[in-house]
XYZ file of C-alpha atoms in Angstrom:
253
model
C 2.428 7.323 -9.167
C 3.988 4.059 -8.007
C 5.585 1.012 -9.624
C 3.823 -0.980 -6.896
C 0.324 -0.607 -8.325
C -2.928 -2.314 -9.216
C -4.015 -3.597 -12.639
C -6.519 -2.282 -15.179
C -7.602 -3.691 -18.563
C -6.216 -1.854 -21.601
C -6.835 -2.284 -25.321
C -3.341 -3.373 -26.403
C -3.829 -3.357 -30.157
C -6.703 -0.952 -30.759
C -8.913 -3.815 -31.894
C -10.606 -4.712 -28.650
C -7.916 -7.060 -27.331
C -7.801 -6.198 -23.633
C -5.050 -7.200 -21.229
C -4.517 -6.448 -17.558
C -1.586 -4.045 -17.221
C -0.133 -2.164 -14.242
C -1.654 1.291 -13.837
C 0.750 3.520 -11.901
C -2.007 5.938 -10.901
C -3.566 3.204 -8.715
C -0.786 2.727 -6.134
C -0.791 -0.025 -3.534
C -0.006 1.799 -0.310
C 1.939 0.206 2.520
C 3.391 1.192 5.891
C 6.372 0.818 8.192
C 4.320 -1.118 10.761
C 5.168 1.718 13.138
C 1.786 2.011 14.853
C -1.029 -0.249 16.101
C -3.206 1.024 13.236
C -0.893 -0.354 10.509
C 0.902 -3.228 12.242
C 0.419 -6.353 10.127
C -1.945 -4.429 7.881
C -0.855 -5.313 4.373
C -1.426 -3.211 1.246
C -4.204 -0.643 0.819
C -5.549 0.020 -2.655
C -5.712 3.647 -3.775
C -6.866 5.497 -6.888
C -5.275 8.766 -8.068
C -3.830 9.332 -4.628
C -2.595 12.696 -3.433
C 0.438 13.165 -1.219
C 0.463 14.793 2.238
C 2.872 17.218 3.821
C 2.737 18.225 7.459
C 3.459 21.692 8.841
C 4.930 22.723 12.176
C 2.314 22.678 14.939
C 3.282 23.064 18.565
C 2.224 20.160 20.742
C 0.924 17.979 17.869
C 2.527 14.568 17.354
C 2.459 13.361 13.767
C 2.705 9.699 12.711
C 2.691 8.598 9.049
C 0.554 5.470 8.958
C 0.311 4.953 5.167
C 2.915 5.717 2.537
C 4.081 4.855 -0.948
C 6.661 2.173 -1.801
C 10.340 2.878 -2.421
C 9.637 3.272 -6.160
C 7.263 6.217 -6.470
C 6.998 9.699 -7.920
C 4.662 12.689 -7.846
C 3.315 14.809 -10.679
C 1.637 18.205 -10.493
C -2.102 18.523 -10.831
C -4.138 19.169 -12.838
C -2.467 16.691 -15.160
C -3.385 15.118 -18.474
C -3.671 11.355 -18.126
C -4.031 8.958 -21.054
C -4.284 5.152 -21.355
C -1.636 5.497 -24.077
C 0.907 5.914 -21.267
C 0.886 2.126 -20.930
C 2.122 1.631 -24.502
C 5.678 1.744 -23.153
C 7.015 0.414 -19.878
C 7.449 3.125 -17.194
C 10.876 4.678 -16.930
C 12.248 3.318 -13.652
C 14.658 6.203 -13.171
C 11.695 8.552 -12.668
C 10.393 6.498 -9.749
C 13.034 7.328 -7.152
C 10.978 8.793 -4.316
C 10.159 6.576 -1.344
C 7.771 6.696 1.564
C 5.558 9.533 0.240
C 2.989 10.163 3.057
C -0.605 9.266 2.204
C -2.211 9.003 5.670
C -1.117 10.757 8.854
C -2.292 10.429 12.463
C -2.322 13.690 14.443
C -2.481 13.659 18.239
C -2.429 16.529 20.715
C -4.288 19.680 21.748
C -5.520 21.330 18.581
C -5.906 25.075 18.095
C -9.132 26.421 16.664
C -8.995 27.540 13.039
C -10.636 30.788 14.201
C -8.113 31.597 16.956
C -7.081 35.262 16.541
C -9.610 35.537 13.683
C -12.857 35.881 15.646
C -14.847 38.758 14.220
C -16.928 41.098 16.385
C -20.105 39.760 14.783
C -19.220 36.169 15.686
C -18.228 37.226 19.219
C -21.539 39.006 19.732
C -23.443 35.999 18.390
C -21.717 33.687 20.859
C -22.533 35.996 23.727
C -26.185 36.127 22.699
C -26.285 32.328 23.057
C -24.294 32.306 26.311
C -21.485 30.456 24.536
C -17.773 30.858 25.109
C -15.230 30.758 22.286
C -12.512 28.169 22.980
C -9.304 28.988 21.081
C -7.607 25.691 21.988
C -8.837 22.235 22.893
C -8.151 21.537 26.558
C -7.743 17.784 26.246
C -5.619 15.559 24.013
C -7.471 14.701 20.828
C -6.830 12.654 17.699
C -7.565 12.920 13.999
C -6.521 10.934 10.939
C -5.967 12.609 7.589
C -6.072 10.392 4.454
C -5.208 11.811 1.025
C -7.494 9.462 -0.947
C -11.258 9.221 -0.478
C -11.453 6.176 -2.765
C -9.938 4.025 0.011
C -13.412 3.641 1.554
C -15.236 2.809 -1.722
C -16.220 -0.578 -3.111
C -16.992 -1.538 -6.698
C -19.418 -3.895 -8.446
C -18.437 -7.151 -10.091
C -21.031 -9.296 -11.888
C -23.803 -7.124 -10.461
C -22.749 -7.646 -6.833
C -20.731 -5.396 -4.534
C -17.101 -6.336 -3.944
C -15.169 -5.924 -0.676
C -13.868 -2.459 0.080
C -10.867 -1.672 -2.141
C -11.175 -4.819 -4.284
C -10.343 -4.529 -7.981
C -13.503 -5.458 -9.940
C -11.411 -6.588 -12.932
C -9.345 -9.113 -10.926
C -11.963 -10.042 -8.312
C -12.601 -13.785 -8.369
C -9.534 -14.514 -10.588
C -5.985 -15.672 -9.930
C -4.861 -12.029 -9.837
C -7.174 -11.174 -6.949
C -5.374 -9.707 -3.960
C -6.952 -9.237 -0.523
C -6.378 -5.530 0.001
C -6.528 -4.167 3.534
C -8.793 -1.134 2.941
C -11.560 -2.344 5.209
C -9.179 -3.412 7.952
C -7.416 -0.033 7.769
C -10.674 1.883 8.205
C -11.724 -0.351 11.100
C -8.343 0.041 12.770
C -8.589 3.828 12.431
C -12.059 3.878 13.998
C -11.029 1.520 16.798
C -7.925 3.556 17.599
C -9.854 6.827 17.676
C -12.437 5.376 20.052
C -10.559 2.729 22.078
C -6.811 2.218 21.530
C -6.546 -0.686 23.987
C -8.353 -3.301 21.897
C -6.474 -2.531 18.693
C -3.098 -2.899 20.438
C -3.936 -6.520 21.178
C -5.503 -7.236 17.807
C -2.644 -5.700 15.794
C -0.184 -8.352 16.899
C -2.150 -11.101 15.154
C -2.759 -12.005 11.536
C -0.919 -12.947 8.391
C -0.015 -10.380 5.737
C 0.594 -11.090 2.037
C 3.416 -9.043 0.475
C 3.980 -8.007 -3.131
C 7.382 -8.224 -4.754
C 9.475 -5.146 -5.494
C 8.970 -4.669 -9.287
C 12.492 -3.263 -9.818
C 14.202 -6.163 -8.060
C 11.926 -8.638 -9.751
C 12.958 -7.409 -13.197
C 16.683 -7.107 -12.455
C 17.052 -10.420 -10.582
C 14.574 -12.477 -12.581
C 17.199 -14.714 -14.277
C 19.075 -15.386 -11.037
C 15.987 -16.569 -9.205
C 14.805 -18.620 -12.154
C 18.106 -20.488 -12.194
C 18.045 -20.962 -8.435
C 14.471 -22.261 -8.387
C 14.434 -24.333 -11.599
C 17.931 -25.423 -12.666
C 19.630 -25.647 -9.254
C 17.218 -28.251 -7.760
C 17.495 -30.367 -10.904
C 21.317 -30.124 -10.808
C 21.352 -31.184 -7.146
C 19.176 -34.235 -7.916
C 21.410 -35.250 -10.844
C 24.548 -34.771 -8.732
C 23.064 -36.855 -5.922
C 22.161 -39.626 -8.408
C 25.690 -39.654 -9.873
C 27.280 -39.768 -6.436
C 24.905 -42.510 -5.302
C 25.600 -44.555 -8.437
C 29.354 -44.118 -8.012
C 29.242 -45.229 -4.356
C 27.055 -48.209 -5.184
C 29.290 -49.236 -8.080
C 32.365 -48.923 -5.863
C 30.775 -50.978 -3.114
C 29.639 -53.871 -5.269
C 32.444 -54.007 -7.839
C 34.607 -57.133 -7.485
C 38.295 -56.440 -7.808
């Protein structure tokens, strides 16, 4: 669950009055821009996302390429989930975990799952087919593990398919956000097949960023004053100073 999340329509009064409200189970996943796959990527839309945890594996390099925001939490599954959770605003103090891994790149020489577990029957079967069991890959390989299969899905809006990851309820409205699901999948495929081209492409592009919801709520008044009242005050002050200088210049003493 993440305070940085997508919107869903909810019946706010039980009488069919629907409003778009944040749904913490649909996190918007970001990155540290620490790899060509996620450099300049933007936010990836997820739905009921799991978390990942890596284990010690000799010779395997692990790189987290997608993760939660700084205001996230995890809950055990299976869990009971109800739309009524949006009746009250989420308790910010529960969302204290940051950078929960969602996608990890693994690189190295992988051991076979069946190393030290090969049965006699399997061994005999391999020999019958003149095959040799290989307990460990001899060359460096790569794989990407993603904890949410919905990242590759697209929805329907007005009878037509939407881009990968797009929210069908905000698609075509002012709340629409260009999520980077499709770009992320393409970057993964390009890196797994040819890392040279993605290195050049990753340095280009413009990324839209969402605001931190906690800072937005706590500093709302300060920024409103700075952006609304301060410019007006500066204009009034300039006008008063200009009038005073003009009056001083043209007053006959």
